Amino acid sequence: MFKSFGRGQRVSATTVEHPALKVKPRHIGIIMDGNGRWARKRGLPRVAGHHAGMTAMRETIRACDDFGIECVTLYAFSTENWKRPISEVEYLMRLPEQFFRNEIEELVSRGVRVRFLGDTSQLPPYTQETVRNSLLRTEGNTGMTVNFALNYGGRNELMCAIERYAREIADGKASVGDLTEADFDRYLDTAGLPALDLVIRTSGEIRLSNFLIWQAAYAELWFTDVLWPDFSRDDLFQAISDYGRRKRRFGAVE
Ligand code: IPE
Ligand code: IPE
Ligand code: MG
């Protein structure tokens, strides 16, 4: 039934009505990996891969919106990525500025609301300014939510959440013993967002690399060998239609 809509075939915006998109994830997380290898294969510097990855990111946001996805989280820079050479880190820190300069009008016209996950206070001032501006430009929007995980690490997010909770206890606003899993969500960077349904990772690596570790507890995982700059609308369609065929039991029996 779904075979004729496999890879290589164009999937237009109208396919939001397609049967394979009937059961679709509300929230998709994407580990955009393989930029460096994409560049190396072409004899280019790693940063050329990051630049090409920006185009794939734009196309993926468009496709998610066209497919009627409510929320997408893009892993752009991890708390571990500071270990990279300073020149690469500096390039990556300049990319948000470039991305939003080119894309903000379209994002606004699509009604996209931009959010950031991770500790943005540790970013260089020019990156923080881009963060602030894109939040301001899109804060009233009610369409798809696009989260950029920037200086994000799942462990760091959990530590910060625990600290927020502990502070509320110290201030008498919360009490020990009352906390439920649903309550704990409020302290996370993803507070208020739909539950994470699907994690996509490109480039053939089969790990989470500290991405949404709490939220991914019951997410479906989908891996592809495609390198991030080559990731297309058709690949996304494939991931979403695979998701639609999975049986999610959450520990129960059918
Ligand atoms: C992902 O691509 C982008 C970031 C982590 C910022 P990589 O830069 O990790 O590419 P590979 O894994 O080295 O190919
Ligand atoms: C994960 O990719 C981080 C991002 C995509 C931003 P990495 O390339 O940094 O992860 P590892 O080092 O392969 O685990
Ligand atoms: Mg990588």
Coordinates of C-alpha atoms and ligand atoms in Angstrom, one line a residue:
M1 CA 0.0 0.0 0.0
F2 CA 2.8 2.4 0.9
K3 CA 5.4 1.0 -1.6
S4 CA 4.6 3.4 -4.4
F5 CA 5.4 6.3 -2.2
G6 CA 8.9 5.2 -1.3
R7 CA 12.2 7.0 -1.8
G8 CA 12.8 8.9 -4.9
Q9 CA 9.2 9.9 -5.5
R10 CA 8.2 13.5 -5.0
V11 CA 5.9 14.0 -2.1
S12 CA 4.0 17.3 -2.5
A13 CA 2.5 19.5 0.2
T14 CA -0.9 18.0 -0.7
T15 CA 0.2 14.6 0.6
V16 CA -0.7 15.7 4.1
E17 CA -3.9 13.9 3.1
H18 CA -1.9 10.8 2.1
P19 CA -3.0 7.6 3.9
A20 CA 0.6 7.0 5.1
L21 CA 0.3 10.3 7.1
K22 CA -2.9 9.3 8.8
V23 CA -1.1 8.2 12.0
K24 CA 1.7 10.7 12.3
P25 CA 4.0 11.8 15.1
R26 CA 3.0 15.1 16.8
H27 CA 6.6 15.8 17.8
I28 CA 9.7 14.7 15.9
G29 CA 13.3 15.1 17.1
I30 CA 16.1 15.1 14.6
I31 CA 19.8 14.4 15.2
M32 CA 21.2 16.1 12.2
D33 CA 24.4 14.2 11.8
G34 CA 27.0 13.6 9.1
N35 CA 27.9 17.1 7.9
G36 CA 31.6 16.6 8.3
R37 CA 31.6 13.2 6.4
W38 CA 29.5 14.8 3.7
A39 CA 32.1 17.5 3.2
R40 CA 35.1 15.1 3.4
K41 CA 33.6 12.9 0.7
R42 CA 33.8 16.0 -1.5
G43 CA 37.2 17.1 -0.5
L44 CA 35.7 20.1 1.3
P45 CA 36.4 21.5 4.8
R46 CA 34.0 20.3 7.5
V47 CA 32.3 23.7 7.7
A48 CA 31.1 23.3 4.1
G49 CA 29.1 20.4 5.4
H50 CA 27.6 22.6 8.1
H51 CA 26.6 25.1 5.5
A52 CA 25.0 22.5 3.3
G53 CA 23.3 21.1 6.4
M54 CA 21.5 24.4 6.8
T55 CA 19.7 23.9 3.5
A56 CA 18.6 20.4 4.5
M57 CA 17.3 22.0 7.8
R58 CA 15.3 24.6 5.8
E59 CA 13.8 21.9 3.6
T60 CA 13.0 19.7 6.6
I61 CA 11.2 22.5 8.4
R62 CA 9.2 23.1 5.3
A63 CA 8.4 19.5 4.8
C64 CA 7.4 19.0 8.5
D65 CA 5.0 21.9 8.2
D66 CA 3.6 20.6 4.9
F67 CA 3.1 17.2 6.4
G68 CA 1.2 18.7 9.4
I69 CA 3.7 18.0 12.1
E70 CA 3.0 20.1 15.2
C71 CA 6.5 20.2 16.6
V72 CA 10.0 19.5 15.4
T73 CA 13.2 19.6 17.5
L74 CA 16.5 20.0 15.6
Y75 CA 19.7 19.1 17.4
A76 CA 22.0 21.8 16.2
F77 CA 24.8 22.0 18.8
S78 CA 25.3 19.7 21.8
T79 CA 27.0 20.4 25.1
E80 CA 29.7 18.1 23.9
N81 CA 30.3 19.9 20.6
W82 CA 32.5 22.5 22.4
K83 CA 35.2 19.9 22.2
R84 CA 35.6 20.6 18.5
P85 CA 38.3 22.8 17.1
I86 CA 37.6 26.5 17.9
S87 CA 37.4 27.5 14.2
E88 CA 34.6 24.9 13.7
V89 CA 32.8 26.0 16.9
E90 CA 33.0 29.6 15.8
Y91 CA 31.5 28.8 12.4
L92 CA 28.7 26.8 14.0
M93 CA 28.0 29.8 16.3
R94 CA 27.6 32.1 13.3
L95 CA 25.2 29.8 11.5
P96 CA 22.0 30.8 13.4
E97 CA 22.5 34.4 12.4
Q98 CA 22.8 33.4 8.7
F99 CA 20.0 30.9 8.9
F100 CA 17.5 33.3 10.4
R101 CA 18.5 36.2 8.2
N102 CA 17.5 34.0 5.2
E103 CA 14.6 32.2 6.7
I104 CA 12.8 34.3 9.2
E105 CA 10.3 35.8 6.8
E106 CA 9.2 32.4 5.6
L107 CA 9.0 31.1 9.1
V108 CA 6.8 34.0 10.1
S109 CA 4.6 33.6 7.1
R110 CA 4.1 29.9 7.9
G111 CA 3.1 30.9 11.5
V112 CA 6.1 29.0 12.9
R113 CA 6.9 29.6 16.6
V114 CA 10.6 29.3 17.3
R115 CA 12.0 28.0 20.6
F116 CA 15.4 27.1 21.9
L117 CA 16.4 24.2 24.1
G118 CA 19.6 24.2 26.0
D119 CA 21.6 26.8 27.9
T120 CA 21.7 29.8 25.5
S121 CA 23.3 32.0 28.1
Q122 CA 26.6 30.4 27.4
L123 CA 26.5 31.2 23.6
P124 CA 28.6 34.1 22.2
P125 CA 26.8 37.5 22.3
Y126 CA 26.0 37.6 18.6
T127 CA 24.4 34.1 18.7
Q128 CA 22.4 35.2 21.8
E129 CA 21.1 38.2 19.9
T130 CA 19.9 36.0 17.0
V131 CA 18.2 33.8 19.6
R132 CA 16.4 36.8 21.2
N133 CA 15.4 38.2 17.8
S134 CA 14.0 35.0 16.4
L135 CA 12.0 34.4 19.6
L136 CA 10.6 37.9 19.5
R137 CA 9.7 37.7 15.8
T138 CA 7.8 34.4 16.2
E139 CA 6.4 34.5 19.8
G140 CA 2.8 35.2 18.9
N141 CA 2.7 32.5 16.2
T142 CA 0.4 29.6 16.6
G143 CA 1.6 27.3 13.8
M144 CA 4.2 24.6 14.0
T145 CA 6.8 24.8 16.8
V146 CA 10.4 24.5 15.8
N147 CA 12.8 24.0 18.6
F148 CA 16.5 24.5 18.0
A149 CA 18.6 22.5 20.5
L150 CA 21.6 24.8 20.8
N151 CA 24.2 24.1 23.5
Y152 CA 21.7 21.4 24.5
G153 CA 22.5 18.2 26.4
G154 CA 19.9 15.9 27.9
R155 CA 21.9 15.4 31.1
N156 CA 22.4 19.2 31.5
E157 CA 18.6 19.7 31.0
L158 CA 17.9 17.1 33.7
M159 CA 20.4 18.7 36.1
C160 CA 18.8 22.2 35.5
A161 CA 15.3 20.7 36.0
I162 CA 16.4 19.2 39.3
E163 CA 17.9 22.4 40.4
R164 CA 14.7 24.4 39.5
Y165 CA 12.7 21.9 41.5
A166 CA 15.0 22.0 44.5
R167 CA 14.9 25.8 44.5
E168 CA 11.0 25.7 44.6
I169 CA 11.3 23.4 47.5
A170 CA 13.7 25.7 49.3
D171 CA 11.3 28.6 48.6
G172 CA 8.3 26.6 49.9
K173 CA 6.6 26.5 46.5
A174 CA 6.9 22.7 46.1
S175 CA 7.1 19.9 48.7
V176 CA 9.1 16.7 48.7
G177 CA 7.1 13.6 47.9
D178 CA 4.5 15.3 45.7
L179 CA 6.3 15.2 42.4
T180 CA 4.8 13.2 39.5
E181 CA 6.4 12.5 36.1
A182 CA 3.9 14.9 34.6
D183 CA 4.9 17.6 37.1
F184 CA 8.6 17.0 36.3
D185 CA 7.9 17.9 32.7
R186 CA 7.3 21.5 33.8
Y187 CA 10.9 21.9 34.8
L188 CA 12.3 20.7 31.4
D189 CA 13.2 22.8 28.4
T190 CA 10.4 21.0 26.5
A191 CA 7.7 22.1 29.0
G192 CA 4.3 22.4 27.4
L193 CA 5.3 20.7 24.1
P194 CA 3.7 17.5 22.8
A195 CA 5.4 14.3 23.9
L196 CA 8.3 13.3 21.7
D197 CA 7.0 10.6 19.3
L198 CA 9.8 10.0 16.9
V199 CA 13.6 10.5 16.9
I200 CA 15.4 10.5 13.5
R201 CA 19.1 10.2 13.3
T202 CA 21.1 10.5 10.0
S203 CA 24.6 9.4 9.0
G204 CA 24.4 5.7 10.3
E205 CA 25.2 6.4 13.9
I206 CA 22.9 4.4 16.2
R207 CA 22.9 6.4 19.4
L208 CA 21.2 9.3 21.1
S209 CA 24.3 11.4 21.9
N210 CA 22.6 13.0 24.9
F211 CA 19.6 14.2 22.8
L212 CA 16.3 14.4 24.7
I213 CA 17.1 11.5 26.9
W214 CA 14.1 11.9 29.2
Q215 CA 11.7 12.6 26.4
A216 CA 12.9 9.8 24.2
A217 CA 12.1 7.1 26.9
Y218 CA 9.2 5.9 24.8
A219 CA 9.8 7.6 21.4
E220 CA 10.1 5.5 18.3
L221 CA 13.7 5.6 16.8
W222 CA 14.5 5.8 13.1
F223 CA 18.0 5.6 11.7
T224 CA 19.2 6.2 8.2
D225 CA 22.7 6.1 6.6
V226 CA 21.9 9.3 4.6
L227 CA 24.2 12.1 5.6
W228 CA 22.4 15.1 6.9
P229 CA 23.0 17.5 4.0
D230 CA 21.5 14.8 1.7
F231 CA 18.4 14.3 3.9
S232 CA 15.3 15.0 1.8
R233 CA 11.6 15.4 2.0
D234 CA 11.3 11.9 0.7
D235 CA 13.5 10.6 3.6
L236 CA 11.3 12.4 6.1
F237 CA 8.2 10.9 4.5
Q238 CA 9.8 7.5 4.8
A239 CA 10.4 8.0 8.5
I240 CA 6.9 9.3 9.2
S241 CA 5.2 6.5 7.2
D242 CA 7.4 3.9 9.1
Y243 CA 6.3 5.5 12.3
G244 CA 2.7 5.1 11.2
R245 CA 3.2 1.3 10.8
R246 CA 4.7 0.7 14.2
K247 CA 2.7 -0.7 17.2
R248 CA 3.3 1.4 20.2
R249 CA 2.4 -0.6 23.3
F250 CA 3.9 1.5 26.1
G251 CA 4.4 -1.7 28.1
A252 CA 0.8 -2.9 27.8
V253 CA -0.6 -5.7 25.7
E254 CA -2.6 -5.2 22.5
Ligands
IPE1 C1 26.5 17.2 12.7 O1 27.4 16.8 11.8 C2 26.5 18.6 13.0 C3 26.9 18.9 14.3 C4 27.2 18.1 15.3 C5 27.0 20.3 14.7 P1 28.9 16.4 12.2 O2 29.7 17.7 12.3 O3 28.9 15.7 13.5 O4 29.4 15.5 11.1 P2 30.2 14.2 11.2 O5 29.5 13.3 12.2 O6 31.6 14.6 11.7 O7 30.2 13.6 9.8
IPE2 C1 25.2 14.9 17.8 O1 26.1 14.6 16.8 C2 25.0 16.4 18.0 C3 24.4 17.1 16.9 C4 23.9 16.6 15.8 C5 24.2 18.5 17.1 P1 27.7 14.4 17.1 O2 28.3 14.1 15.9 O3 28.2 15.5 18.0 O4 27.6 13.1 18.1 P2 28.7 11.9 18.3 O5 30.0 12.6 18.7 O6 28.8 11.2 17.1 O7 28.1 11.1 19.4
MG3 MG 28.7 13.7 14.0

